[in-house]
XYZ file of C-alpha atoms in Angstrom:
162
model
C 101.440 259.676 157.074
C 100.579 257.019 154.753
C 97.966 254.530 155.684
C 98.888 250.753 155.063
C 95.404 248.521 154.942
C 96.142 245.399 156.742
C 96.237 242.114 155.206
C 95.261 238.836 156.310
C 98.833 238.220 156.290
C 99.834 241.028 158.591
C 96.949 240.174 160.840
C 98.543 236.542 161.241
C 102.025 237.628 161.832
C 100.887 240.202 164.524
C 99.087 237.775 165.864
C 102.288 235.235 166.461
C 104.116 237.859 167.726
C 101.073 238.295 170.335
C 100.968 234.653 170.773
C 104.912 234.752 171.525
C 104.659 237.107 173.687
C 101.469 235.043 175.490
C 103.802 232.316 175.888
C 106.668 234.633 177.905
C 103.531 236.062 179.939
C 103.551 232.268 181.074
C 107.123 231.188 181.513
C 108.872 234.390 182.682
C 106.135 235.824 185.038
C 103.284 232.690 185.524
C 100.675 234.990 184.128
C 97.815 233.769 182.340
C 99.006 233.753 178.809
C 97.257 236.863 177.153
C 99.216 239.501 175.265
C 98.798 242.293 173.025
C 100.672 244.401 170.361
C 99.344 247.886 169.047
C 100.436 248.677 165.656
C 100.293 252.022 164.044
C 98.536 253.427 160.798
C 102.062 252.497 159.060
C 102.241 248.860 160.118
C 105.108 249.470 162.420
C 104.996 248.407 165.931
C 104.528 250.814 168.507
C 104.107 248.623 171.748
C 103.248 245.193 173.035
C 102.227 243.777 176.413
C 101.307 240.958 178.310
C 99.059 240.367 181.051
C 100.444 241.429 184.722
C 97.518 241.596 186.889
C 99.018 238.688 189.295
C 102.849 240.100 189.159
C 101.965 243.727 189.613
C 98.840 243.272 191.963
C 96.982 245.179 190.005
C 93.740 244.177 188.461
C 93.647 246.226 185.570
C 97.051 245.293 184.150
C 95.623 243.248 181.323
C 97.739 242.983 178.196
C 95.584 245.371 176.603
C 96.105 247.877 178.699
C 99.531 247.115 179.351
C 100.307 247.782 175.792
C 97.919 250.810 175.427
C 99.602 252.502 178.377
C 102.971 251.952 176.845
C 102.126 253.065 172.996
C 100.591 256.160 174.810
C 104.009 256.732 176.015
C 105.692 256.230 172.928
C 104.024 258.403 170.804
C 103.159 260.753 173.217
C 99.285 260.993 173.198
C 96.523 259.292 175.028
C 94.697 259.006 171.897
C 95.814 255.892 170.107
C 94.248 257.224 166.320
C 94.836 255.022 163.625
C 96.252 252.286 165.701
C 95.649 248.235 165.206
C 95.565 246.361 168.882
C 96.251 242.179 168.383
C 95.178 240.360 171.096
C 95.032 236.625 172.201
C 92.169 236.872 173.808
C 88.895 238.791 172.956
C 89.015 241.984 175.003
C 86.757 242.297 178.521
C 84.217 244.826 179.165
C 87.302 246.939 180.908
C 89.869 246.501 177.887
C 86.866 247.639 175.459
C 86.053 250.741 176.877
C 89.642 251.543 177.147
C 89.812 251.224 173.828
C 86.991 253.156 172.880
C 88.491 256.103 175.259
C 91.765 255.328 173.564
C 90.393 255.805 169.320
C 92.062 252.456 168.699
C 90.934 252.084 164.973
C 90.818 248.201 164.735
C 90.807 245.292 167.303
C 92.066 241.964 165.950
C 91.893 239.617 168.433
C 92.508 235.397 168.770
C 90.093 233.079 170.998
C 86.654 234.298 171.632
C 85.945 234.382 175.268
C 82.107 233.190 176.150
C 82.200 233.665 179.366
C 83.278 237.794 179.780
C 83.894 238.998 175.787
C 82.951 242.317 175.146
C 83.637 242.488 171.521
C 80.478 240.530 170.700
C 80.526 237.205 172.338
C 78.769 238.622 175.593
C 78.931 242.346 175.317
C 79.050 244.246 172.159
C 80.593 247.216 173.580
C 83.516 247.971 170.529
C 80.317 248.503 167.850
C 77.754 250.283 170.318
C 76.118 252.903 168.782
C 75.506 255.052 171.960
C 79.822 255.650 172.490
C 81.208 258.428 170.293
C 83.897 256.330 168.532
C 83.332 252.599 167.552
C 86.097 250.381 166.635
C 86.649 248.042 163.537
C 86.590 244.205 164.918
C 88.196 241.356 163.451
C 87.981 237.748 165.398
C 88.838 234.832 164.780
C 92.408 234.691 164.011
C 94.669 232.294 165.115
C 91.818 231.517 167.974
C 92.492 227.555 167.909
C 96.015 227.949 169.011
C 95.571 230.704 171.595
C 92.596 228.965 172.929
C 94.689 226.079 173.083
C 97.363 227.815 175.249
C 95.048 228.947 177.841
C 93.652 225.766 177.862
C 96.683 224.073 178.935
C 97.407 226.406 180.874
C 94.447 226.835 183.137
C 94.481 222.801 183.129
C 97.638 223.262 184.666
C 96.940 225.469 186.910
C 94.318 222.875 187.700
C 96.486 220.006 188.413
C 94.977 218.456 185.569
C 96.331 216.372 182.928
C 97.717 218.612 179.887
């Protein structure tokens, strides 16, 4: 299998598609609007996701996982080797260790979160030395827009003026 090295050009298109699907996670389902996409070692698409916690009662639906659980399915192995995961949203302490357990290769991720990110904002968990695999990070991308959207969106929640 031949490797492709992601651009900063692939990492923005994965990211809209993320951000696409972030905005479905809102409209079609009322879900905070967080979703991810894993991409394999080729640059192909193997799964996306978006968060599902409220619709499926079930507190570790997150669109991280959501999409991890499905590209396990697809390619038939827990292990998710040489895989890219794009997220909105800078991934939770949860989300992180999933991925560690997982062998995602690379997180690319949107808006930082200050408040509960474990990819370096609060927790540093993707890069700790003390886990047996450690995961490439890349922030930053697209993070004005998809903090934007959960901005409006928690604002409306809110009752607030969007």
């Amino acid at each position: 299998m031949n490797e492709v090295v992601p651009s900063h050009e692939d990492d923005e298109r994965w990211m809209r598609h993320a951000l696409d699907l972030a905005g479905r996670a809102e409209r079609e389902d009322d879900e905070v609007p967080v979703a991810a996409v894993v991409i394999d070692a080729r640059g192909a698409l193997v799964a996306e996701g978006w968060n599902r916690n409220i619709s499926d009662c079930d507190p570790s639906a997150h669109a991280e996982i959501v999409a991890m659980r499905r590209a396990g399915t697809a390619i038939g192995n827990h292990r998710l080797v040489g895989c890219t995961l794009y997220v909105t949203l800078e991934p939770c302490a949860m989300c992180a260790m999933a991925m560690v357990h997982a062998r995602i290769g690379r997180v690319v991720y949107g808006a930082s979160d200050p408040k509960t990110g474990a990819a370096g904002s609060v927790f540093d968990l993707l890069a700790d030395p003390r886990h047996n695999h450690r995961i490439e990070v890349a922030g930053g991308v697209l993070a004005d827009e998809a903090g934007d959207r959960l901005t409006r969106y928690f604002r409306r929640k809110r009752g607030k003026a969007v």
